[in-house]
Amino acid sequence: MIVFDLKCGRGHVFEAWFKSSGAYEEQRTQELIACPLCGNVTITKAVMAPAVGAKGNQAPETPPVPPEAFKAALAAIAQLQAKQLETSTWVGGAFAEKARAMHLGDAPEAPIHGQATLAEAKALVEDGVPVAPLLVPVVPPEARN
């Protein structure tokens, strides 16, 4: 069996299997092959890209990250984030409102962190307000022991 990418007279490309190249030619000349999308019987072979495997001696494009390295990177991010939060003010659920006010010049700029819904966060980004998600979850001050 052999597979061909075929193209009808209207430009639709589709795939079909044949016993041999000769069988394809015979069916094409007798107009036994029709486009499955439009029924057109003016059929030609479409350009096919050969399936060529990668060289066996090539390394994978991205080597897997060992779990220890991932844990270390996450710990470093958490430590950096904690340091940044020390100089930031918790504003809770008023985050979107306060961030927008600072962006518009209605409030003095200051580092803040808090909570926002997904819709609020998307609206801030769409309006050009510079915000970023916290990578490590933060426990609100009122929820701490």
PDB file of N, CA, C and O in Angstrom, residues 3 6 11 17-18 28 31 35 48 51 55 57 67-68 74 78 81 84 87 94 107 114 125-126 138 141 143:
ATOM      1  N   VAL A   3       0.537   5.712   0.193  1.00  0.00           N
ATOM      2  CA  VAL A   3      -0.335   6.844   0.490  1.00  0.00           C
ATOM      3  C   VAL A   3       0.124   8.043  -0.331  1.00  0.00           C
ATOM      4  O   VAL A   3       1.319   8.262  -0.515  1.00  0.00           O
ATOM      5  N   LEU A   6      -3.372  14.138  -2.256  1.00  0.00           N
ATOM      6  CA  LEU A   6      -3.980  14.491  -3.531  1.00  0.00           C
ATOM      7  C   LEU A   6      -4.625  15.858  -3.433  1.00  0.00           C
ATOM      8  O   LEU A   6      -4.973  16.319  -2.347  1.00  0.00           O
ATOM      9  N   GLY A  11      -8.736  22.896  -5.303  1.00  0.00           N
ATOM     10  CA  GLY A  11      -7.677  23.218  -4.350  1.00  0.00           C
ATOM     11  C   GLY A  11      -7.721  22.490  -3.029  1.00  0.00           C
ATOM     12  O   GLY A  11      -6.876  22.715  -2.176  1.00  0.00           O
ATOM     13  N   TRP A  17      -5.101   6.150  -0.002  1.00  0.00           N
ATOM     14  CA  TRP A  17      -4.225   4.983  -0.068  1.00  0.00           C
ATOM     15  C   TRP A  17      -4.515   4.199  -1.339  1.00  0.00           C
ATOM     16  O   TRP A  17      -5.669   4.059  -1.747  1.00  0.00           O
ATOM     17  N   PHE A  18      -3.438   3.663  -1.950  1.00  0.00           N
ATOM     18  CA  PHE A  18      -3.569   2.872  -3.175  1.00  0.00           C
ATOM     19  C   PHE A  18      -2.679   1.644  -3.086  1.00  0.00           C
ATOM     20  O   PHE A  18      -1.683   1.634  -2.350  1.00  0.00           O
ATOM     21  N   ARG A  28      -7.310   7.393 -11.356  1.00  0.00           N
ATOM     22  CA  ARG A  28      -7.388   8.819 -11.682  1.00  0.00           C
ATOM     23  C   ARG A  28      -7.880   9.021 -13.103  1.00  0.00           C
ATOM     24  O   ARG A  28      -8.770   9.834 -13.354  1.00  0.00           O
ATOM     25  N   GLU A  31     -11.436   8.553 -13.561  1.00  0.00           N
ATOM     26  CA  GLU A  31     -12.181   9.474 -12.698  1.00  0.00           C
ATOM     27  C   GLU A  31     -12.929   8.742 -11.589  1.00  0.00           C
ATOM     28  O   GLU A  31     -14.070   9.057 -11.254  1.00  0.00           O
ATOM     29  N   CYS A  35     -12.851  14.111  -4.746  1.00  0.00           N
ATOM     30  CA  CYS A  35     -12.529  14.880  -3.545  1.00  0.00           C
ATOM     31  C   CYS A  35     -13.606  14.616  -2.489  1.00  0.00           C
ATOM     32  O   CYS A  35     -14.800  14.744  -2.781  1.00  0.00           O
ATOM     33  N   MET A  48       4.210  16.504  -1.331  1.00  0.00           N
ATOM     34  CA  MET A  48       4.292  15.797  -0.053  1.00  0.00           C
ATOM     35  C   MET A  48       5.659  16.032   0.561  1.00  0.00           C
ATOM     36  O   MET A  48       6.666  16.009  -0.139  1.00  0.00           O
ATOM     37  N   ALA A  51       8.732  12.025   5.315  1.00  0.00           N
ATOM     38  CA  ALA A  51       8.914  11.845   6.758  1.00  0.00           C
ATOM     39  C   ALA A  51      10.333  11.358   6.998  1.00  0.00           C
ATOM     40  O   ALA A  51      10.643  10.198   6.808  1.00  0.00           O
ATOM     41  N   LYS A  55      18.603  12.582  13.048  1.00  0.00           N
ATOM     42  CA  LYS A  55      19.814  11.775  13.146  1.00  0.00           C
ATOM     43  C   LYS A  55      19.856  11.101  14.512  1.00  0.00           C
ATOM     44  O   LYS A  55      19.474  11.686  15.522  1.00  0.00           O
ATOM     45  N   ASN A  57      22.412  10.459  16.244  1.00  0.00           N
ATOM     46  CA  ASN A  57      23.476  10.927  17.124  1.00  0.00           C
ATOM     47  C   ASN A  57      23.209  12.335  17.663  1.00  0.00           C
ATOM     48  O   ASN A  57      24.096  12.952  18.233  1.00  0.00           O
ATOM     49  N   PRO A  67      14.853  16.670  39.164  1.00  0.00           N
ATOM     50  CA  PRO A  67      13.958  17.170  40.216  1.00  0.00           C
ATOM     51  C   PRO A  67      14.666  18.037  41.255  1.00  0.00           C
ATOM     52  O   PRO A  67      14.109  19.020  41.723  1.00  0.00           O
ATOM     53  N   GLU A  68      15.911  17.693  41.586  1.00  0.00           N
ATOM     54  CA  GLU A  68      16.644  18.477  42.578  1.00  0.00           C
ATOM     55  C   GLU A  68      16.869  19.907  42.080  1.00  0.00           C
ATOM     56  O   GLU A  68      16.769  20.859  42.846  1.00  0.00           O
ATOM     57  N   LEU A  74      12.891  26.579  42.508  1.00  0.00           N
ATOM     58  CA  LEU A  74      11.656  27.022  43.145  1.00  0.00           C
ATOM     59  C   LEU A  74      11.954  27.636  44.518  1.00  0.00           C
ATOM     60  O   LEU A  74      11.376  28.662  44.888  1.00  0.00           O
ATOM     61  N   ALA A  78      11.153  31.449  45.678  1.00  0.00           N
ATOM     62  CA  ALA A  78      10.389  31.722  46.892  1.00  0.00           C
ATOM     63  C   ALA A  78      11.150  32.666  47.809  1.00  0.00           C
ATOM     64  O   ALA A  78      10.570  33.592  48.395  1.00  0.00           O
ATOM     65  N   GLN A  81      11.136  36.170  46.246  1.00  0.00           N
ATOM     66  CA  GLN A  81       9.797  36.744  46.373  1.00  0.00           C
ATOM     67  C   GLN A  81       9.547  37.203  47.809  1.00  0.00           C
ATOM     68  O   GLN A  81       9.028  38.299  48.034  1.00  0.00           O
ATOM     69  N   GLN A  84      11.244  40.471  48.449  1.00  0.00           N
ATOM     70  CA  GLN A  84      10.552  41.586  47.800  1.00  0.00           C
ATOM     71  C   GLN A  84       9.273  41.956  48.561  1.00  0.00           C
ATOM     72  O   GLN A  84       8.918  43.121  48.654  1.00  0.00           O
ATOM     73  N   THR A  87       9.170  44.602  51.557  1.00  0.00           N
ATOM     74  CA  THR A  87       9.068  46.045  51.315  1.00  0.00           C
ATOM     75  C   THR A  87       7.786  46.407  50.575  1.00  0.00           C
ATOM     76  O   THR A  87       7.645  47.513  50.072  1.00  0.00           O
ATOM     77  N   ALA A  94      -8.354  44.592  47.546  1.00  0.00           N
ATOM     78  CA  ALA A  94      -8.396  45.899  46.888  1.00  0.00           C
ATOM     79  C   ALA A  94      -7.236  46.073  45.907  1.00  0.00           C
ATOM     80  O   ALA A  94      -6.998  47.174  45.404  1.00  0.00           O
ATOM     81  N   ALA A 107      -3.141  57.875  42.839  1.00  0.00           N
ATOM     82  CA  ALA A 107      -2.578  57.478  44.125  1.00  0.00           C
ATOM     83  C   ALA A 107      -1.063  57.428  43.967  1.00  0.00           C
ATOM     84  O   ALA A 107      -0.557  57.175  42.869  1.00  0.00           O
ATOM     85  N   GLY A 114      -1.474  41.746  46.732  1.00  0.00           N
ATOM     86  CA  GLY A 114      -2.795  41.411  47.238  1.00  0.00           C
ATOM     87  C   GLY A 114      -3.430  40.353  46.372  1.00  0.00           C
ATOM     88  O   GLY A 114      -2.747  39.582  45.703  1.00  0.00           O
ATOM     89  N   VAL A 125      -4.087  43.957  32.912  1.00  0.00           N
ATOM     90  CA  VAL A 125      -3.107  43.738  31.836  1.00  0.00           C
ATOM     91  C   VAL A 125      -3.578  44.417  30.552  1.00  0.00           C
ATOM     92  O   VAL A 125      -2.796  45.086  29.868  1.00  0.00           O
ATOM     93  N   GLU A 126      -4.864  44.261  30.204  1.00  0.00           N
ATOM     94  CA  GLU A 126      -5.398  44.882  28.983  1.00  0.00           C
ATOM     95  C   GLU A 126      -5.292  46.404  29.029  1.00  0.00           C
ATOM     96  O   GLU A 126      -5.120  47.052  28.002  1.00  0.00           O
ATOM     97  N   VAL A 138       1.078  33.267  48.608  1.00  0.00           N
ATOM     98  CA  VAL A 138       1.310  34.085  49.788  1.00  0.00           C
ATOM     99  C   VAL A 138       0.107  33.950  50.712  1.00  0.00           C
ATOM    100  O   VAL A 138      -1.035  34.062  50.275  1.00  0.00           O
ATOM    101  N   PRO A 141      -1.918  38.215  55.663  1.00  0.00           N
ATOM    102  CA  PRO A 141      -1.539  38.437  57.072  1.00  0.00           C
ATOM    103  C   PRO A 141      -2.613  37.985  58.057  1.00  0.00           C
ATOM    104  O   PRO A 141      -2.302  37.403  59.095  1.00  0.00           O
ATOM    105  N   ALA A 143      -4.573  35.545  57.867  1.00  0.00           N
ATOM    106  CA  ALA A 143      -4.722  34.088  57.906  1.00  0.00           C
ATOM    107  C   ALA A 143      -3.512  33.389  58.548  1.00  0.00           C
ATOM    108  O   ALA A 143      -3.508  32.186  58.711  1.00  0.00           O
TER     109      ALA A 143
END
